[in-house]
Tab-separated table of C-alpha atoms (C1' of nucleotides) in Angstrom:
chain	number	residue	atom	x	y	z
K	135	MET	CA	-1.405	-5.988	-11.390
K	136	PRO	CA	-4.646	-4.806	-9.847
K	137	SER	CA	-4.467	-1.743	-7.619
K	138	ALA	CA	-5.418	-1.824	-3.946
K	139	THR	CA	-8.658	-0.105	-4.928
K	140	VAL	CA	-9.550	-2.824	-7.404
K	141	GLU	CA	-8.704	-5.472	-4.819
K	142	ASN	CA	-11.005	-3.803	-2.332
K	143	TYR	CA	-13.922	-3.557	-4.713
K	144	LEU	CA	-13.581	-7.186	-5.680
K	145	LYS	CA	-13.281	-8.451	-2.122
K	146	CYS	CA	-16.271	-6.379	-1.130
K	147	ILE	CA	-18.423	-7.576	-4.013
K	148	LEU	CA	-17.511	-11.187	-3.329
K	149	MET	CA	-18.439	-10.852	0.326
K	150	LEU	CA	-21.726	-9.185	-0.518
K	151	SER	CA	-22.548	-11.846	-3.081
K	152	MET	CA	-21.849	-14.569	-0.545
K	153	GLU	CA	-23.811	-13.232	2.356
K	154	CYS	CA	-26.949	-12.035	0.633
K	155	ASP	CA	-27.047	-13.896	-2.624
K	156	HIS	CA	-29.323	-12.270	-5.188
K	157	GLY	CA	-27.304	-13.388	-8.177
K	158	GLU	CA	-26.455	-9.818	-9.033
K	159	VAL	CA	-25.029	-7.487	-6.411
K	160	PRO	CA	-26.726	-4.075	-6.623
K	161	MET	CA	-24.727	-0.856	-6.880
K	162	GLY	CA	-26.173	0.566	-3.712
K	163	LEU	CA	-24.742	-2.140	-1.490
K	164	ILE	CA	-21.319	-1.768	-3.025
K	165	ALA	CA	-21.156	2.006	-2.758
K	166	ASN	CA	-22.510	1.822	0.740
K	167	SER	CA	-20.181	-0.802	2.071
K	168	LEU	CA	-17.107	0.832	0.580
K	169	GLY	CA	-18.160	4.291	1.692
K	170	VAL	CA	-18.035	5.895	-1.753
K	171	THR	CA	-20.756	7.749	-3.633
K	172	SER	CA	-22.930	5.778	-6.003
K	173	GLY	CA	-21.498	7.632	-8.988
K	174	THR	CA	-18.031	6.487	-8.057
K	175	ALA	CA	-19.220	2.905	-7.771
K	176	THR	CA	-20.908	3.036	-11.170
K	177	SER	CA	-17.869	4.377	-12.949
K	178	MET	CA	-15.647	1.886	-11.169
K	179	MET	CA	-17.882	-0.988	-12.253
K	180	LYS	CA	-17.466	0.066	-15.854
K	181	SER	CA	-13.725	-0.031	-15.648
K	182	LEU	CA	-13.746	-3.285	-13.706
K	183	GLN	CA	-15.882	-4.751	-16.458
K	184	LYS	CA	-13.474	-3.479	-19.072
K	185	GLU	CA	-10.717	-5.340	-17.242
K	186	LYS	CA	-12.833	-8.513	-17.136
K	187	TRP	CA	-13.210	-8.724	-13.373
K	188	LEU	CA	-16.981	-8.698	-13.535
K	189	LYS	CA	-20.127	-8.361	-15.625
K	190	TYR	CA	-22.059	-5.162	-15.120
K	191	LYS	CA	-25.708	-4.746	-16.082
K	192	SER	CA	-26.904	-1.151	-15.900
K	193	ARG	CA	-29.451	-0.642	-13.141
K	194	LYS	CA	-29.321	-4.342	-12.326
K	195	GLY	CA	-26.028	-4.960	-10.618
K	196	VAL	CA	-22.870	-6.848	-10.948
K	197	THR	CA	-21.634	-10.465	-11.036
K	198	LEU	CA	-18.004	-11.463	-10.688
K	199	THR	CA	-16.243	-13.360	-13.447
K	200	SER	CA	-14.176	-16.335	-12.390
K	201	SER	CA	-11.037	-14.220	-12.235
K	202	GLY	CA	-12.949	-11.675	-10.177
K	203	LYS	CA	-14.012	-14.354	-7.734
K	204	LYS	CA	-10.509	-15.708	-7.594
K	205	LEU	CA	-9.008	-12.341	-6.748
K	206	GLY	CA	-11.757	-11.654	-4.221
K	207	MET	CA	-11.071	-14.951	-2.512
K	208	ARG	CA	-7.381	-14.264	-2.535
K	209	MET	CA	-8.049	-11.031	-0.698
K	210	ILE	CA	-10.203	-12.755	1.901
K	211	ARG	CA	-7.465	-15.337	2.402
K	212	ARG	CA	-4.897	-12.626	2.857
K	213	HIS	CA	-7.053	-10.709	5.242
K	214	ARG	CA	-7.827	-13.663	7.441
K	215	LEU	CA	-4.319	-15.065	7.500
K	216	LEU	CA	-3.014	-11.644	8.437
K	217	GLU	CA	-5.552	-11.293	11.217
K	218	THR	CA	-4.460	-14.664	12.515
K	219	PHE	CA	-0.830	-13.602	12.452
K	220	LEU	CA	-1.553	-10.338	14.214
K	221	VAL	CA	-3.313	-12.105	17.066
K	222	GLU	CA	-1.353	-15.347	17.336
K	223	THR	CA	2.140	-14.091	16.776
K	224	LEU	CA	2.107	-10.431	17.701
K	225	GLY	CA	-0.567	-10.614	20.366
K	226	LEU	CA	-2.684	-7.768	19.077
K	227	ASP	CA	-6.134	-7.319	20.370
K	228	TRP	CA	-9.048	-9.083	18.822
K	229	SER	CA	-10.787	-5.809	18.074
K	230	GLU	CA	-7.944	-3.884	16.436
K	231	ILE	CA	-6.746	-6.375	13.852
K	232	HIS	CA	-9.337	-5.735	11.170
K	233	ASP	CA	-8.095	-2.294	10.200
K	234	GLU	CA	-4.465	-3.376	10.263
K	235	ALA	CA	-5.170	-6.358	8.018
K	236	GLU	CA	-7.229	-4.157	5.724
K	237	VAL	CA	-4.071	-2.252	4.815
K	238	LEU	CA	-1.538	-5.071	4.912
K	239	GLU	CA	-3.570	-7.353	2.660
K	240	HIS	CA	-2.724	-5.116	-0.289
K	241	ALA	CA	0.974	-4.991	0.446
K	242	ILE	CA	1.867	-8.593	1.120
K	243	SER	CA	3.177	-10.718	-1.732
K	244	GLU	CA	1.935	-14.184	-2.567
K	245	LYS	CA	5.246	-15.613	-1.498
K	246	VAL	CA	5.323	-13.965	1.914
K	247	LEU	CA	1.710	-14.937	2.436
K	248	GLU	CA	2.400	-18.610	1.824
K	249	ARG	CA	5.365	-18.495	4.177
K	250	LEU	CA	3.143	-16.916	6.778
K	251	ASP	CA	0.590	-19.667	6.258
K	252	VAL	CA	3.244	-22.301	6.916
K	253	PHE	CA	4.632	-20.360	9.889
K	254	LEU	CA	1.159	-20.241	11.425
K	255	GLY	CA	0.640	-23.958	10.825
K	256	ASN	CA	-1.947	-23.637	8.026
K	257	PRO	CA	-4.753	-22.385	10.228
K	258	ARG	CA	-8.307	-23.081	9.079
K	259	HIS	CA	-9.978	-20.216	10.898
K	260	ASP	CA	-9.082	-16.652	11.715
K	261	PRO	CA	-9.385	-15.275	15.255
K	262	HIS	CA	-13.017	-14.321	14.647
K	263	GLY	CA	-13.677	-17.931	13.695
K	264	HIS	CA	-14.184	-17.211	9.997
K	265	PRO	CA	-12.871	-19.890	7.671
K	266	ILE	CA	-9.668	-19.075	5.791
K	267	PRO	CA	-9.973	-19.868	2.066
K	268	THR	CA	-7.369	-22.267	0.706
K	269	LYS	CA	-4.703	-21.100	-1.688
K	270	ALA	CA	-6.960	-22.409	-4.448
K	271	GLY	CA	-9.734	-20.111	-3.265
K	272	ILE	CA	-12.028	-22.616	-1.614
K	273	ILE	CA	-13.769	-22.031	1.684
K	274	ARG	CA	-13.946	-25.194	3.756
K	275	LYS	CA	-17.095	-24.870	5.748
K	276	SER	CA	-18.374	-26.784	8.733
K	277	PRO	CA	-22.120	-27.089	9.300
K	278	GLN	CA	-23.057	-23.959	11.178
K	279	LYS	CA	-26.086	-22.071	12.277
K	280	THR	CA	-26.628	-18.734	13.938
K	281	LEU	CA	-27.975	-18.226	17.435
K	282	LEU	CA	-31.237	-17.391	15.671
K	283	ASP	CA	-31.960	-20.966	14.760
K	284	CYS	CA	-30.075	-22.937	17.362
K	285	ASP	CA	-31.542	-25.570	19.651
K	286	ILE	CA	-32.668	-24.419	23.079
K	287	GLY	CA	-31.035	-26.146	26.042
K	288	LYS	CA	-28.165	-27.677	24.115
K	289	LYS	CA	-24.521	-26.784	24.642
K	290	MET	CA	-22.752	-25.479	21.598
K	291	LYS	CA	-19.525	-23.866	20.547
K	292	VAL	CA	-19.178	-20.298	19.289
K	293	VAL	CA	-17.658	-20.481	15.834
K	294	SER	CA	-17.545	-16.915	14.660
K	295	ILE	CA	-18.875	-13.412	14.956
K	296	PHE	CA	-20.155	-11.783	11.788
K	297	ASP	CA	-19.533	-8.174	12.609
K	298	GLN	CA	-16.510	-6.028	11.984
K	299	SER	CA	-17.247	-3.139	14.337
K	300	THR	CA	-14.898	-2.727	17.274
K	301	GLU	CA	-17.867	-1.810	19.414
K	302	PHE	CA	-19.749	-5.027	18.828
K	303	LEU	CA	-16.619	-7.146	19.029
K	304	ASN	CA	-15.726	-5.668	22.394
K	305	PHE	CA	-19.211	-6.229	23.654
K	306	ALA	CA	-19.137	-9.835	22.492
K	307	LYS	CA	-15.753	-10.380	24.066
K	308	LYS	CA	-16.888	-8.964	27.396
K	309	LYS	CA	-19.851	-11.286	27.417
K	310	GLY	CA	-17.678	-14.253	26.584
K	311	LEU	CA	-19.015	-14.690	23.067
K	312	MET	CA	-15.661	-15.627	21.580
K	313	PRO	CA	-14.821	-18.349	19.075
K	314	GLY	CA	-14.135	-21.579	20.913
K	315	ASN	CA	-16.212	-20.812	23.988
K	316	MET	CA	-19.071	-23.121	24.955
K	317	ILE	CA	-22.458	-21.524	25.445
K	318	LYS	CA	-26.003	-22.642	26.158
K	319	ALA	CA	-29.270	-21.120	24.939
K	320	ILE	CA	-31.639	-21.065	27.919
K	321	SER	CA	-34.774	-19.820	26.263
K	322	ARG	CA	-36.114	-17.874	23.368
K	323	ASP	CA	-38.770	-15.171	23.668
K	324	ASN	CA	-40.454	-14.734	20.325
K	325	LEU	CA	-42.525	-11.791	21.503
K	326	ALA	CA	-39.644	-9.759	22.893
K	327	ASP	CA	-37.425	-11.034	20.055
K	328	THR	CA	-34.669	-12.029	22.428
K	329	ILE	CA	-32.723	-15.138	23.279
K	330	GLU	CA	-31.351	-15.886	26.740
K	331	LEU	CA	-27.843	-17.250	27.000
K	332	GLN	CA	-25.485	-18.650	29.580
K	333	ILE	CA	-21.753	-19.048	29.191
K	334	GLU	CA	-20.007	-21.456	31.554
K	335	LYS	CA	-20.833	-20.300	35.050
K	336	THR	CA	-21.253	-16.583	34.401
K	337	PRO	CA	-24.679	-14.946	34.803
K	338	LYS	CA	-27.321	-15.357	32.137
K	339	PHE	CA	-27.959	-12.500	29.738
K	340	SER	CA	-30.102	-11.934	26.696
K	341	LEU	CA	-29.452	-10.838	23.166
K	342	GLY	CA	-31.697	-9.223	20.584
K	343	LEU	CA	-32.311	-11.255	17.488
K	344	THR	CA	-30.351	-8.920	15.209
K	345	SER	CA	-27.323	-9.495	17.395
K	346	ALA	CA	-28.035	-13.204	17.766
K	347	GLU	CA	-27.950	-13.461	14.007
K	348	LYS	CA	-24.325	-12.385	14.007
K	349	ILE	CA	-23.154	-15.246	16.224
K	350	LEU	CA	-22.370	-18.486	14.391
K	351	VAL	CA	-22.384	-21.691	16.442
K	352	SER	CA	-21.821	-25.368	15.826
K	353	GLY	CA	-22.687	-28.645	17.576
V	684	MET	CA	-0.823	11.243	6.895
V	685	PRO	CA	1.941	11.212	4.301
V	686	SER	CA	1.346	9.056	1.230
V	687	ALA	CA	3.583	6.137	0.348
V	688	THR	CA	5.102	8.369	-2.325
V	689	VAL	CA	6.022	11.046	0.187
V	690	GLU	CA	7.487	8.398	2.477
V	691	ASN	CA	9.607	7.095	-0.364
V	692	TYR	CA	10.946	10.478	-1.352
V	693	LEU	CA	11.855	11.266	2.223
V	694	LYS	CA	13.555	7.970	2.890
V	695	CYS	CA	15.472	8.277	-0.334
V	696	ILE	CA	16.601	11.839	0.361
V	697	LEU	CA	17.693	10.895	3.868
V	698	MET	CA	19.734	7.975	2.589
V	699	LEU	CA	21.360	10.101	-0.087
V	700	SER	CA	22.165	12.832	2.413
V	701	MET	CA	23.789	10.285	4.715
V	702	GLU	CA	25.935	8.467	2.232
V	703	CYS	CA	27.296	11.342	0.189
V	704	ASP	CA	26.927	14.367	2.373
V	705	HIS	CA	27.035	17.589	0.400
V	706	GLY	CA	24.728	19.459	2.749
V	707	GLU	CA	22.167	19.818	0.002
V	708	VAL	CA	21.020	16.788	-1.967
V	709	PRO	CA	20.862	17.631	-5.697
V	710	MET	CA	17.733	16.954	-7.767
V	711	GLY	CA	19.545	14.653	-10.150
V	712	LEU	CA	20.394	12.093	-7.495
V	713	ILE	CA	16.860	12.036	-6.201
V	714	ALA	CA	15.196	11.638	-9.594
V	715	ASN	CA	17.736	9.044	-10.543
V	716	SER	CA	17.522	6.917	-7.464
V	717	LEU	CA	13.728	6.931	-7.473
V	718	GLY	CA	13.531	6.291	-11.185
V	719	VAL	CA	11.400	9.320	-12.021
V	720	THR	CA	12.068	12.132	-14.479
V	721	SER	CA	13.761	15.244	-13.168
V	722	GLY	CA	10.626	17.298	-13.779
V	723	THR	CA	8.668	15.016	-11.520
V	724	ALA	CA	11.282	15.347	-8.807
V	725	THR	CA	11.295	19.130	-9.037
V	726	SER	CA	7.541	19.436	-8.741
V	727	MET	CA	7.492	16.950	-5.895
V	728	MET	CA	10.136	18.935	-4.017
V	729	LYS	CA	7.936	21.988	-4.210
V	730	SER	CA	5.007	20.241	-2.670
V	731	LEU	CA	7.178	18.543	-0.045
V	732	GLN	CA	8.478	21.958	0.873
V	733	LYS	CA	4.936	23.284	1.132
V	734	GLU	CA	4.214	20.502	3.604
V	735	LYS	CA	7.348	21.370	5.631
V	736	TRP	CA	9.212	18.120	5.031
V	737	LEU	CA	12.221	19.868	3.530
V	738	LYS	CA	13.818	23.088	2.301
V	739	TYR	CA	14.223	23.380	-1.444
V	740	LYS	CA	16.644	25.784	-3.129
V	741	SER	CA	16.142	26.055	-6.854
V	742	ARG	CA	19.074	24.615	-8.807
V	743	LYS	CA	20.885	23.878	-5.554
V	744	GLY	CA	19.107	20.964	-3.959
V	745	VAL	CA	17.222	19.981	-0.921
V	746	THR	CA	17.727	19.609	2.853
V	747	LEU	CA	15.331	17.780	5.145
V	748	THR	CA	13.643	19.571	8.030
V	749	SER	CA	13.648	17.786	11.354
V	750	SER	CA	10.245	16.275	10.679
V	751	GLY	CA	11.511	15.184	7.271
V	752	LYS	CA	14.491	13.469	8.875
V	753	LYS	CA	12.273	11.879	11.457
V	754	LEU	CA	9.932	10.397	8.877
V	755	GLY	CA	12.855	9.288	6.736
V	756	MET	CA	14.399	7.503	9.706
V	757	ARG	CA	11.100	5.927	10.563
V	758	MET	CA	10.961	4.479	7.066
V	759	ILE	CA	14.474	3.092	7.330
V	760	ARG	CA	13.589	1.520	10.666
V	761	ARG	CA	10.497	-0.050	9.157
V	762	HIS	CA	12.344	-1.305	6.168
V	763	ARG	CA	15.134	-2.910	8.145
V	764	LEU	CA	12.916	-4.451	10.788
V	765	LEU	CA	10.753	-5.922	8.067
V	766	GLU	CA	13.764	-7.330	6.272
V	767	THR	CA	14.850	-8.917	9.514
V	768	PHE	CA	11.428	-10.435	10.016
V	769	LEU	CA	11.290	-11.782	6.489
V	770	VAL	CA	14.610	-13.561	6.884
V	771	GLU	CA	14.552	-14.588	10.542
V	772	THR	CA	10.947	-15.593	10.889
V	773	LEU	CA	9.757	-16.499	7.429
V	774	GLY	CA	13.040	-17.734	6.061
V	775	LEU	CA	13.000	-15.719	2.876
V	776	ASP	CA	16.089	-15.411	0.849
V	777	TRP	CA	18.593	-12.724	1.518
V	778	SER	CA	18.283	-11.372	-1.981
V	779	GLU	CA	14.516	-11.138	-2.283
V	780	ILE	CA	13.629	-9.290	0.891
V	781	HIS	CA	14.391	-5.769	-0.249
V	782	ASP	CA	11.510	-5.484	-2.681
V	783	GLU	CA	9.078	-7.084	-0.274
V	784	ALA	CA	10.047	-4.702	2.518
V	785	GLU	CA	9.858	-1.785	0.120
V	786	VAL	CA	6.116	-2.371	-0.191
V	787	LEU	CA	5.315	-3.486	3.340
V	788	GLU	CA	7.065	-0.536	4.962
V	789	HIS	CA	4.241	1.713	3.792
V	790	ALA	CA	1.477	-0.541	5.039
V	791	ILE	CA	2.584	-1.461	8.523
V	792	SER	CA	1.320	0.580	11.453
V	793	GLU	CA	3.487	1.917	14.229
V	794	LYS	CA	1.850	-0.439	16.653
V	795	VAL	CA	2.427	-3.573	14.612
V	796	LEU	CA	5.982	-2.472	13.963
V	797	GLU	CA	6.773	-2.151	17.650
V	798	ARG	CA	5.250	-5.557	18.321
V	799	LEU	CA	7.392	-6.978	15.574
V	800	ASP	CA	10.445	-5.343	17.109
V	801	VAL	CA	9.712	-7.036	20.433
V	802	PHE	CA	8.923	-10.345	18.727
V	803	LEU	CA	12.289	-10.233	16.967
V	804	GLY	CA	14.097	-9.409	20.201
V	805	ASN	CA	14.948	-5.770	19.373
V	806	PRO	CA	17.533	-6.574	16.735
V	807	ARG	CA	20.281	-4.005	16.134
V	808	HIS	CA	21.095	-4.978	12.572
V	809	ASP	CA	19.137	-6.174	9.569
V	810	PRO	CA	20.183	-9.253	7.580
V	811	HIS	CA	22.458	-7.158	5.374
V	812	GLY	CA	24.205	-5.946	8.502
V	813	HIS	CA	22.830	-2.420	8.314
V	814	PRO	CA	22.015	-0.849	11.662
V	815	ILE	CA	18.337	-0.531	12.547
V	816	PRO	CA	17.453	2.976	13.794
V	817	THR	CA	15.856	3.137	17.230
V	818	LYS	CA	12.245	4.120	17.657
V	819	ALA	CA	13.545	7.615	18.409
V	820	GLY	CA	15.262	7.695	15.027
V	821	ILE	CA	18.877	7.218	16.088
V	822	ILE	CA	21.332	4.994	14.269
V	823	ARG	CA	23.735	3.228	16.638
V	824	LYS	CA	26.892	2.824	14.636
V	825	SER	CA	29.993	0.743	15.137
V	826	PRO	CA	33.350	1.855	13.698
V	827	GLN	CA	33.471	0.492	10.169
V	828	LYS	CA	35.474	0.743	6.983
V	829	THR	CA	35.028	-0.590	3.477
V	830	LEU	CA	37.227	-3.217	1.850
V	831	LEU	CA	38.742	-0.290	0.013
V	832	ASP	CA	40.656	0.944	3.001
V	833	CYS	CA	41.052	-2.173	5.118
V	834	ASP	CA	44.306	-3.568	6.436
V	835	ILE	CA	45.994	-6.248	4.329
V	836	GLY	CA	46.627	-9.579	6.014
V	837	LYS	CA	44.311	-9.013	8.963
V	838	LYS	CA	41.174	-11.047	9.604
V	839	MET	CA	37.971	-9.054	9.751
V	840	LYS	CA	34.265	-9.505	9.888
V	841	VAL	CA	31.875	-8.587	7.083
V	842	VAL	CA	29.421	-6.086	8.523
V	843	SER	CA	27.236	-5.167	5.601
V	844	ILE	CA	26.837	-4.934	1.866
V	845	PHE	CA	25.900	-1.575	0.417
V	846	ASP	CA	24.080	-2.670	-2.664
V	847	GLN	CA	20.461	-3.431	-3.203
V	848	SER	CA	20.637	-5.291	-6.503
V	849	THR	CA	19.690	-8.950	-6.399
V	850	GLU	CA	22.466	-9.652	-8.831
V	851	PHE	CA	25.224	-8.274	-6.659
V	852	LEU	CA	23.758	-9.738	-3.484
V	853	ASN	CA	23.654	-13.183	-5.025
V	854	PHE	CA	27.187	-12.846	-6.226
V	855	ALA	CA	28.338	-11.744	-2.764
V	856	LYS	CA	26.478	-14.590	-1.139
V	857	LYS	CA	28.005	-17.148	-3.454
V	858	LYS	CA	31.435	-15.869	-2.649
V	859	GLY	CA	30.712	-15.969	1.066
V	860	LEU	CA	30.637	-12.201	1.498
V	861	MET	CA	27.827	-12.241	4.019
V	862	PRO	CA	27.410	-10.273	7.243
V	863	GLY	CA	29.009	-12.189	10.074
V	864	ASN	CA	31.536	-14.100	7.969
V	865	MET	CA	35.248	-13.704	8.636
V	866	ILE	CA	37.409	-12.746	5.678
V	867	LYS	CA	41.037	-11.859	5.047
V	868	ALA	CA	42.474	-9.438	2.499
V	869	ILE	CA	45.477	-11.136	0.926
V	870	SER	CA	46.804	-8.340	-1.247
V	871	ARG	CA	45.858	-5.204	-3.038
V	872	ASP	CA	46.846	-4.425	-6.633
V	873	ASN	CA	46.693	-0.696	-7.169
V	874	LEU	CA	47.430	-0.980	-10.868
V	875	ALA	CA	44.756	-3.516	-11.671
V	876	ASP	CA	42.500	-1.839	-9.114
V	877	THR	CA	41.671	-5.117	-7.426
V	878	ILE	CA	41.869	-6.624	-3.988
V	879	GLU	CA	42.447	-10.314	-3.348
V	880	LEU	CA	40.365	-11.991	-0.677
V	881	GLN	CA	40.113	-15.288	1.118
V	882	ILE	CA	37.150	-16.500	3.114
V	883	GLU	CA	37.744	-19.305	5.592
V	884	LYS	CA	39.216	-22.162	3.592
V	885	THR	CA	37.596	-21.464	0.219
V	886	PRO	CA	39.743	-20.454	-2.780
V	887	LYS	CA	41.038	-16.933	-3.053
V	888	PHE	CA	39.316	-14.529	-5.423
V	889	SER	CA	39.623	-10.886	-6.292
V	890	LEU	CA	37.255	-7.980	-6.364
V	891	GLY	CA	37.339	-4.740	-8.332
V	892	LEU	CA	37.592	-1.620	-6.234
V	893	THR	CA	34.086	-0.424	-7.078
V	894	SER	CA	32.757	-3.676	-5.652
V	895	ALA	CA	35.168	-3.621	-2.724
V	896	GLU	CA	33.764	-0.244	-1.794
V	897	LYS	CA	30.368	-1.815	-1.226
V	898	ILE	CA	31.574	-4.224	1.441
V	899	LEU	CA	31.689	-2.850	4.977
V	900	VAL	CA	33.952	-4.609	7.458
V	901	SER	CA	34.909	-4.215	11.088
V	902	GLY	CA	37.839	-5.277	13.319
D	468	DA	C1'	34.647	36.736	-21.621
D	469	DT	C1'	32.169	33.594	-24.123
D	470	DC	C1'	29.814	29.589	-25.109
D	471	DA	C1'	28.357	24.897	-24.893
D	472	DC	C1'	26.508	21.430	-22.266
D	473	DA	C1'	24.785	19.318	-18.363
D	474	DA	C1'	21.606	20.057	-14.788
D	475	DC	C1'	17.650	21.786	-13.653
D	476	DT	C1'	12.669	23.972	-14.224
D	477	DT	C1'	8.416	24.785	-16.704
D	478	DT	C1'	4.515	23.561	-19.233
D	479	DG	C1'	0.849	20.852	-20.765
D	480	DA	C1'	-1.065	16.422	-20.907
D	481	DT	C1'	-2.454	11.843	-18.856
D	482	DT	C1'	-4.268	8.413	-15.498
D	483	DG	C1'	-6.803	6.572	-11.515
D	484	DG	C1'	-9.840	7.494	-8.087
D	485	DT	C1'	-12.855	10.437	-6.121
D	486	DC	C1'	-17.127	13.889	-5.259
D	487	DA	C1'	-21.352	16.843	-6.012
D	488	DA	C1'	-25.027	17.743	-8.489
D	489	DA	C1'	-28.023	17.131	-12.227
D	490	DG	C1'	-30.346	13.752	-15.074
D	491	DT	C1'	-32.874	9.235	-15.950
D	492	DA	C1'	-35.163	4.678	-15.286
D	493	DT	C1'	-38.225	1.646	-12.858
D	494	DA	C1'	-41.063	-0.617	-9.317
D	495	DG	C1'	-45.022	-0.247	-7.235
D	496	DC	C1'	-48.773	2.551	-5.414
D	497	DG	C1'	-52.976	4.749	-6.249
R	942	DC	C1'	-52.555	3.815	-16.553
R	943	DG	C1'	-49.840	7.499	-14.697
R	944	DC	C1'	-46.847	9.346	-11.048
R	945	DT	C1'	-43.630	9.581	-7.578
R	946	DA	C1'	-39.803	8.073	-4.804
R	947	DT	C1'	-35.803	5.580	-4.884
R	948	DA	C1'	-32.038	3.663	-7.110
R	949	DC	C1'	-29.014	4.363	-10.417
R	950	DT	C1'	-26.097	7.001	-14.236
R	951	DT	C1'	-23.999	10.997	-16.283
R	952	DT	C1'	-21.379	15.004	-16.264
R	953	DG	C1'	-17.863	18.037	-15.030
R	954	DA	C1'	-14.526	19.012	-11.768
R	955	DC	C1'	-10.559	17.982	-8.732
R	956	DC	C1'	-6.145	16.027	-6.728
R	957	DA	C1'	-1.760	13.421	-6.601
R	958	DA	C1'	1.659	11.582	-9.330
R	959	DT	C1'	3.557	11.033	-13.332
R	960	DC	C1'	5.901	11.883	-18.318
R	961	DA	C1'	7.747	14.241	-22.566
R	962	DA	C1'	9.416	17.993	-24.458
R	963	DA	C1'	10.614	22.712	-24.459
R	964	DG	C1'	12.851	26.358	-21.912
R	965	DT	C1'	16.365	28.240	-18.575
R	966	DT	C1'	20.733	28.576	-15.736
R	967	DG	C1'	25.267	28.129	-14.109
R	968	DT	C1'	29.883	26.141	-14.510
R	969	DG	C1'	34.079	25.184	-16.551
R	970	DA	C1'	36.967	24.964	-20.712
R	971	DT	C1'	38.984	27.578	-23.898
DNA sequence: ATCACAACTTTGATTGGTCAAAGTATAGCG
DNA sequence: CGCTATACTTTGACCAATCAAAGTTGTGAT
């Protein structure tokens, strides 16, 4: 059975390969997002390759094999189901669940996970609005865009927030940018690189485009 | 923070010191019940002593310090609350929860644990009938004896089963020896070393004294 | 009082995961 | 084309946890 470390590397590589697809995921991104030195990442890649989780091309990067992808997906499923449980059942705060799930995802068995899934009513999205992969490792996605390329003046629903940091999550929460909420884009200022938003009847406010990019919306 | 390994050693030593109190817990028992070689146990004891979890006397054995006891108790609390959750909430089988809890107990945070405790309604006993230590590390105990020294002919309630093996637990379950059930000791045969039991209206059966010793009863 | 054996300790080696620091390849500028 | 800066790899070291095998001690039986 793969160690927690292996599980983490694989989940991380899968997420990187999904969000910024360059075919191969470069070492730098991996080392960086796991907080290890690049040497550590390199040597880890070699052993992950030896165990057939991925294909490693020196100075190019890394691509997951199908078993690598499968395990990565399994980890994302675990993570998101656990986050859902922590919020829905135990009432933990939106911003504190990530770190908890990060540990639990390596400890929970397949059996307990599937029971949890049933107990929670087979949820399709975690509390951040991210889709929960199926048991078979498939992400069911609904057509989504970010606040960057949304229509001005139309009402839409917040689907998810693509940021893990407590700081940003708390900010988003305070502003009402939470999955499920309806929001309206009032105007976009391409010179100032901001977008002006209104949520229900609360005051308008604006968001920089780097932040706007993290907010997924639908409708 | 103590590693999962440290947590395991401490929990194990605490349990050994409770069930067979000789003041000092000998190396052999520890190595044996953790399934490591005696050399490993010895070297671990030295480092646990260095970190003030216990006092180690060469060729004598080991006694926990108060912080050692506290951590040990915390692990038992975690384990038993998790077992309760796995049975009560997720409906896992009586016999499969031990191994699951054994892993999860090292991954769950204090915060999540306390939420779980509330969610479960502050249970006092796990599904095996073992008492769950309080947050402060105190075991509330009710007066109990084993089937070894129970009264013949009197009805009593099964309180807990002191065996972790799936095999024995399944056997006990099949026979109806489960916490909460009422049983009656029909007779004891001191020559054959057996005790004859009847549960509700099912057929009588007998139990060897080594097995009888594992069944705690009350009343 | 001696001696054998069981219980324990020591020693030396291994594995997985990590870092720091030194070495190397390559993309792209001049 | 050659050079430099950046991205990557190599090397050597370390730590926690483990084992096997060799060495030591203490207890109890004779």
